[in-house]
Tab-separated table of C-alpha atoms and ligand atoms in Angstrom:
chain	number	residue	atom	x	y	z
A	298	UNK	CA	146.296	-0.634	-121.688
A	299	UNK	CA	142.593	0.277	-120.633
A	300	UNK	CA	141.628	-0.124	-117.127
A	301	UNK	CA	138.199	-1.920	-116.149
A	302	UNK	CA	135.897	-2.153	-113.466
A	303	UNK	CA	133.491	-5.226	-113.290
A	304	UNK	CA	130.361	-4.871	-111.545
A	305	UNK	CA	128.206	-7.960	-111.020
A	306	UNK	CA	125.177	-8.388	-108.774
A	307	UNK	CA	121.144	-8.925	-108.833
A	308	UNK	CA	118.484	-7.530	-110.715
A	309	UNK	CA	117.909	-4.111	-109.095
A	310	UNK	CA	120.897	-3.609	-106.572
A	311	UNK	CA	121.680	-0.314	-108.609
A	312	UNK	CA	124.145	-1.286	-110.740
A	313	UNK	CA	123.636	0.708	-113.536
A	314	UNK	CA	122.690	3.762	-111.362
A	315	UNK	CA	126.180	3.588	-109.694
A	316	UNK	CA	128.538	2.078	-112.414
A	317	UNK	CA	127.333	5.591	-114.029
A	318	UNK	CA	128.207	7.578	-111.413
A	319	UNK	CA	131.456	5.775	-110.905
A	320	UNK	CA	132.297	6.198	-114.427
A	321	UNK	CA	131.554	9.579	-114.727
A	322	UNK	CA	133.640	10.400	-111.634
A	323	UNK	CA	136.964	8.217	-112.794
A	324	UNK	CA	136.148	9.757	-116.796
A	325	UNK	CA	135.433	6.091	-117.638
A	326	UNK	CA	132.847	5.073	-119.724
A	327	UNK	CA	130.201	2.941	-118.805
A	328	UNK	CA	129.095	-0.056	-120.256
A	329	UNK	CA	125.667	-1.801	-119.329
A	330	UNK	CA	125.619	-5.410	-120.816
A	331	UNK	CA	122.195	-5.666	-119.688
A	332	UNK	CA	120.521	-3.659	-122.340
A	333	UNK	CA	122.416	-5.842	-124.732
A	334	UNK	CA	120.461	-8.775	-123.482
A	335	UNK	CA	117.738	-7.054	-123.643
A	336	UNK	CA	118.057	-5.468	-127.437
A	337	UNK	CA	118.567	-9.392	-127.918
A	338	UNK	CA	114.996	-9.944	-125.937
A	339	UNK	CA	113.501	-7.269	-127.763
A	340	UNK	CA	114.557	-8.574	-130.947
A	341	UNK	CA	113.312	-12.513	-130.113
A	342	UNK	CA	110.043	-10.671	-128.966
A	343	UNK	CA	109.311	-9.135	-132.482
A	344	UNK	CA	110.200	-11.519	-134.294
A	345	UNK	CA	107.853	-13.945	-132.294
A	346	UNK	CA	110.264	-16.519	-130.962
A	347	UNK	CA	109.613	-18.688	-128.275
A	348	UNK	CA	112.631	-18.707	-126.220
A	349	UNK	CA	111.417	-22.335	-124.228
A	350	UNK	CA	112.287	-23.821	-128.100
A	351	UNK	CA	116.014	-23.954	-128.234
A	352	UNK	CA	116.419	-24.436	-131.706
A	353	UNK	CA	114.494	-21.359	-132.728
A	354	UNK	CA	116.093	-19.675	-129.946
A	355	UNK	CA	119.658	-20.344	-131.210
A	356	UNK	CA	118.403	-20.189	-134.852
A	357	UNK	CA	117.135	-16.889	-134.669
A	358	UNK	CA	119.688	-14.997	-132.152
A	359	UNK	CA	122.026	-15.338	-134.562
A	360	UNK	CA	120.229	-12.499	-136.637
A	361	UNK	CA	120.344	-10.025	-134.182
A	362	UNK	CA	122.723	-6.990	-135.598
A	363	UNK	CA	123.441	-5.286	-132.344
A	364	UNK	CA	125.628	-2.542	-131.642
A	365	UNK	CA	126.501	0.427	-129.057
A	366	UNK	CA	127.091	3.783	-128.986
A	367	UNK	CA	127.647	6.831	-126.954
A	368	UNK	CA	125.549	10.345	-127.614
A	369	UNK	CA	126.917	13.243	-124.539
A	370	UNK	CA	128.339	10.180	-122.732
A	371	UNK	CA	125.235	7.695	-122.442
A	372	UNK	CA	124.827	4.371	-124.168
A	373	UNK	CA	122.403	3.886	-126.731
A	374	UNK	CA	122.058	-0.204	-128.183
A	375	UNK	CA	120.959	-0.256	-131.874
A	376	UNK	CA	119.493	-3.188	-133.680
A	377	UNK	CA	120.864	-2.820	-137.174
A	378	UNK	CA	119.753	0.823	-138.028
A	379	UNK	CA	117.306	1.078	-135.413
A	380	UNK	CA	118.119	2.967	-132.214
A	381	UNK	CA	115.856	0.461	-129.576
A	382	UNK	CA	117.242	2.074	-125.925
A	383	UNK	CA	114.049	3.598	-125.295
A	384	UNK	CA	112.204	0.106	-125.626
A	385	UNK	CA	114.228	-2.165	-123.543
A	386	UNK	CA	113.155	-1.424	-119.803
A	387	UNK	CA	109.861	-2.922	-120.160
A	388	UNK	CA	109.342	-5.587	-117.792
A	389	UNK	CA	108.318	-8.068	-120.647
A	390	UNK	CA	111.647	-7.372	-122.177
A	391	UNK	CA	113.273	-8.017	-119.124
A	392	UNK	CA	111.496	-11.258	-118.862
A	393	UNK	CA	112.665	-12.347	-122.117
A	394	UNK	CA	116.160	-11.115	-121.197
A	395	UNK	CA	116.170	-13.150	-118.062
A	396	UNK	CA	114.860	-16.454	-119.884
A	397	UNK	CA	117.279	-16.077	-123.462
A	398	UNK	CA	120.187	-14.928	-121.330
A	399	UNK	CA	120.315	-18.785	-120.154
A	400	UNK	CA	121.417	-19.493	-124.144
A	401	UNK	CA	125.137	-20.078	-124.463
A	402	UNK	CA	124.412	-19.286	-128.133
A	403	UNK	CA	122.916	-15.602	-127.152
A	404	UNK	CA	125.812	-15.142	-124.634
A	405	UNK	CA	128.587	-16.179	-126.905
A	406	UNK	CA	126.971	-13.125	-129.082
A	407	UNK	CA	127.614	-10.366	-127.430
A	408	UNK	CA	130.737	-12.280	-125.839
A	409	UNK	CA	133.221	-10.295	-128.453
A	410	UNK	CA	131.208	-7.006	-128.424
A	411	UNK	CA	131.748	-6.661	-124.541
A	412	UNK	CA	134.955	-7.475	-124.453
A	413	UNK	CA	135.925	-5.109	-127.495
A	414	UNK	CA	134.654	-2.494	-125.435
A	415	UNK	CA	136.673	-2.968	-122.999
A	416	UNK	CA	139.827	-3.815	-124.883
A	417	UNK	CA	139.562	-0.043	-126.432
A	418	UNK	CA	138.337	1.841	-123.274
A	419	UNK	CA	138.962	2.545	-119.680
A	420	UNK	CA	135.180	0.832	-118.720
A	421	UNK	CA	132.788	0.752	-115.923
A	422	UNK	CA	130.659	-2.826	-117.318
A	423	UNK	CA	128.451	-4.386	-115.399
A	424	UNK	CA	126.272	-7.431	-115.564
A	425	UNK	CA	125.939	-11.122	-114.058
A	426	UNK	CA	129.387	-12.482	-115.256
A	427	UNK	CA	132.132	-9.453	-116.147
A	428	UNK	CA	134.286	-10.477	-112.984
A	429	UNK	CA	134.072	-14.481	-113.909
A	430	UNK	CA	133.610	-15.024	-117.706
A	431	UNK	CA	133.749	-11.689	-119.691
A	432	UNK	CA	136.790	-9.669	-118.211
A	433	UNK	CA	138.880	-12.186	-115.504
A	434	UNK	CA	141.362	-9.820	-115.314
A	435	UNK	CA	139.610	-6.843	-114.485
A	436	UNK	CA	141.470	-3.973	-112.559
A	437	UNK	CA	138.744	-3.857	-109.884
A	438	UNK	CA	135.649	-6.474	-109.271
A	439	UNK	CA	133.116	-5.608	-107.254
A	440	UNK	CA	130.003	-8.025	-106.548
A	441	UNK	CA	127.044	-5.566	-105.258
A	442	UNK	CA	123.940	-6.679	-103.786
A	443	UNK	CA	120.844	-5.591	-101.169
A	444	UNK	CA	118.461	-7.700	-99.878
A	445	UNK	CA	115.143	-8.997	-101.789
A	446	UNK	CA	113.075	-6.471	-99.998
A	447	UNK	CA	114.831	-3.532	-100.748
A	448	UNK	CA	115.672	-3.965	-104.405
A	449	UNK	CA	111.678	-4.962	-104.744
A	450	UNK	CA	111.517	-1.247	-102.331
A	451	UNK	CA	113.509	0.386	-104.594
A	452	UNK	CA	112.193	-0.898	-108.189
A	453	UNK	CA	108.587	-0.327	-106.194
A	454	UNK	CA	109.989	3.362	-105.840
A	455	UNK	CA	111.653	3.982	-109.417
A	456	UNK	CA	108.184	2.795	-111.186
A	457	UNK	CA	105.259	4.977	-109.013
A	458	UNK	CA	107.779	7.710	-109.533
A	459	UNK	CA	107.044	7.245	-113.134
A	460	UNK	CA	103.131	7.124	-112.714
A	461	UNK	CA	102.983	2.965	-113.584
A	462	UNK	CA	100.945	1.439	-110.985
A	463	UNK	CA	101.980	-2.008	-109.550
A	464	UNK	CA	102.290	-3.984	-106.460
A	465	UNK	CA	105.366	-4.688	-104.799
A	466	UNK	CA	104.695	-8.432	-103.508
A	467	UNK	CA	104.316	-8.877	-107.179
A	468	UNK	CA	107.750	-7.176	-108.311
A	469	UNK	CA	109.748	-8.975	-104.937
A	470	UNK	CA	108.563	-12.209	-106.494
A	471	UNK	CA	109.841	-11.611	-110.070
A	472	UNK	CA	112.963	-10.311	-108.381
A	473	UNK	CA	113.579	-13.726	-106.386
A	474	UNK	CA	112.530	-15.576	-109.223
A	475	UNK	CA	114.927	-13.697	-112.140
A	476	UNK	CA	117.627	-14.083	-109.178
A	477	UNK	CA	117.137	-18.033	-108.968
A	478	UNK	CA	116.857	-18.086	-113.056
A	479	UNK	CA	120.637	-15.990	-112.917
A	480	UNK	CA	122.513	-17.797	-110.533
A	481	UNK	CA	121.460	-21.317	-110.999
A	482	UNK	CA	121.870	-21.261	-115.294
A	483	UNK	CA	123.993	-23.621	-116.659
A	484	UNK	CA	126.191	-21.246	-118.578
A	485	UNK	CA	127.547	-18.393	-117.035
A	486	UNK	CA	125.809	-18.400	-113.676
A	487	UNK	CA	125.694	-15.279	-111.215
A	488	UNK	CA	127.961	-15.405	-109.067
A	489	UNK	CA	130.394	-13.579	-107.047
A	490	UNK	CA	134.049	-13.683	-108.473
A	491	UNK	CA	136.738	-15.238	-106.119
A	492	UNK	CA	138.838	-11.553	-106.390
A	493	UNK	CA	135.533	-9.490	-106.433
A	494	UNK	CA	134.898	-7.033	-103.395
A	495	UNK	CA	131.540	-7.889	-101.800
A	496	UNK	CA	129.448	-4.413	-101.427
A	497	UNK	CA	126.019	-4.696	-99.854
A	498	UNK	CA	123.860	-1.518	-100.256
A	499	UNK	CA	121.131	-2.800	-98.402
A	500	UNK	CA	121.918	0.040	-95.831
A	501	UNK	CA	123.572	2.570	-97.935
A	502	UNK	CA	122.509	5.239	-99.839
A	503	UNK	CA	123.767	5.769	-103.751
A	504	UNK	CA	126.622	7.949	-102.795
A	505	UNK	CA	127.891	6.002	-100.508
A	506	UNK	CA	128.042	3.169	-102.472
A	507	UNK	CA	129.531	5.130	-105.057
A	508	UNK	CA	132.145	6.592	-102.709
A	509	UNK	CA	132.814	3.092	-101.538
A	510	UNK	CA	134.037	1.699	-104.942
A	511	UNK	CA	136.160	5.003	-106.344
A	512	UNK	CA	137.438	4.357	-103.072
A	513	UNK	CA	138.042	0.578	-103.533
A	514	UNK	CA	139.291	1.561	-107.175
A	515	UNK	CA	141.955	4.001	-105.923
A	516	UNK	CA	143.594	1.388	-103.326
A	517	UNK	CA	143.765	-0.954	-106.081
A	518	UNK	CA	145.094	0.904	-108.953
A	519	UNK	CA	146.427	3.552	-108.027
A	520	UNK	CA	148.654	1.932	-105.335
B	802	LIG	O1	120.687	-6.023	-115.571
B	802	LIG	P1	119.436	-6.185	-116.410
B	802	LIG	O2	118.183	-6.364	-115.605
B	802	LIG	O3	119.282	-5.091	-117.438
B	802	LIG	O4	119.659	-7.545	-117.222
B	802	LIG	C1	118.653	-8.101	-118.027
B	802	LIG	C2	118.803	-9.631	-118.040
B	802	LIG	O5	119.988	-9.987	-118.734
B	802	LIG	C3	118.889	-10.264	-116.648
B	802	LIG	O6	117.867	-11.221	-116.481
B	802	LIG	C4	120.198	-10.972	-116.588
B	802	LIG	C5	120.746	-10.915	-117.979
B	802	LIG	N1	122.150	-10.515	-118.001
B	802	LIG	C6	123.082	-11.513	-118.076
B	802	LIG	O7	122.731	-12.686	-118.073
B	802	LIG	N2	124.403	-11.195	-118.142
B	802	LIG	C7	124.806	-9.926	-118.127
B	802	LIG	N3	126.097	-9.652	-118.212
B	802	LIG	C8	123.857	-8.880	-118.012
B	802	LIG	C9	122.524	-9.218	-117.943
């Protein structure tokens, strides 16, 4: 039987930075459902669908091919034969994401593919709903969040670092807006599972938060 960890928690409270580094600490492998949303976004996006229109929405996610993969350990989405990781952390992909993730349709898509993943591996997965819809009997579940401010901080950070200019009143105000569009969608809502441990990083640094969970891990499992 694999063993899985479930991470679930707001746009930018370094989930993916830290389900990484707790995978590759536990020799787990990590899965971000995120940038399966997003290959889904991108897809809607170039093919020109307006995801306010339901029926084209639902019509046209059906075509998406999507699939993962891992090259030296890190996961690469394809659509069809098309390798599209490099495209999918553009904020207007994200947008998308945030609006067709609402879709039962889209979610019930990449449903099977998430959960086949972690049927076959030992998994680090996070996203919105891994602890409450996806995998309800994870091993460990593990709800991480920080405060507005410091995930708009930290994104603020990550993007200058890059050389992208931008202003961080604007990026705190997406944040609190793609946090009310998460937890208050009809299907599949964010929201902290009953069994999940709470971890705020709001005053911690990445190593501590990733000492925190192997440490949460090891009382759980191997105990
Ligand atoms: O974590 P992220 O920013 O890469 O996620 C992109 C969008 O996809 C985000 O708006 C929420 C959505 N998402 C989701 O609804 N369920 C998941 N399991 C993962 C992401």
């Amino acid at each position: 039987m694999s063993c899985n960890i479930a991470i679930d928690g707001p746009a930018g409270a370094g989930k993916s930075t830290i389900a990484k580094k707790v995978a590759k600490e536990l020799s787990f492998i990590y899965v971000d459902t995120g940038a399966m949303y997003r290959a889904m976004a991108y897809y809607l996006l170039k093919n020109n669908v307006n995801a306010e229109d339901i029926r084209e929405l639902e019509e046209k996610c059906e075509g998406a091919d999507i699939s993962i993969c891992y090259q030296d350990g890190e996961q690469q989405v394809f659509l069809g034969e098309e390798n599209v990781t490099a495209y999918l952390r553009a904020e207007e992909v994200g947008r998308m994401a945030s609006v067709s993730s609402a879709n039962g349709k889209v979610r019930e898509k990449l449903l099977s593919l998430q959960r086949n993943l972690a049927a076959q591996h030992d998994v680090v997965m996070d996203g919105r709903d891994i602890g409450t819809t996806i995998l309800p009997n994870a091993d460990v579940k593990i709800y991480l969040t920080a405060s507005a401010d410091k995930r708009a901080k930290r994104r603020y950070l990550e993007l200058t670092e890059k050389g992208e200019t931008c202003d961080i009143e604007e990026i705190r105000q997406d944040i609190i807006e793609r946090d009310e569009r998460d937890m208050h969608r009809e299907v599949s809502p964010l929201r902290q599972a009953e069994d999940a441990v709470l971890v705020d990083s709001s005053q911690m640094n990445i190593e501590e938060v990733k000492d925190a969970i192997v440490g949460i891990y090891k009382e759980k499992v191997k105990h």
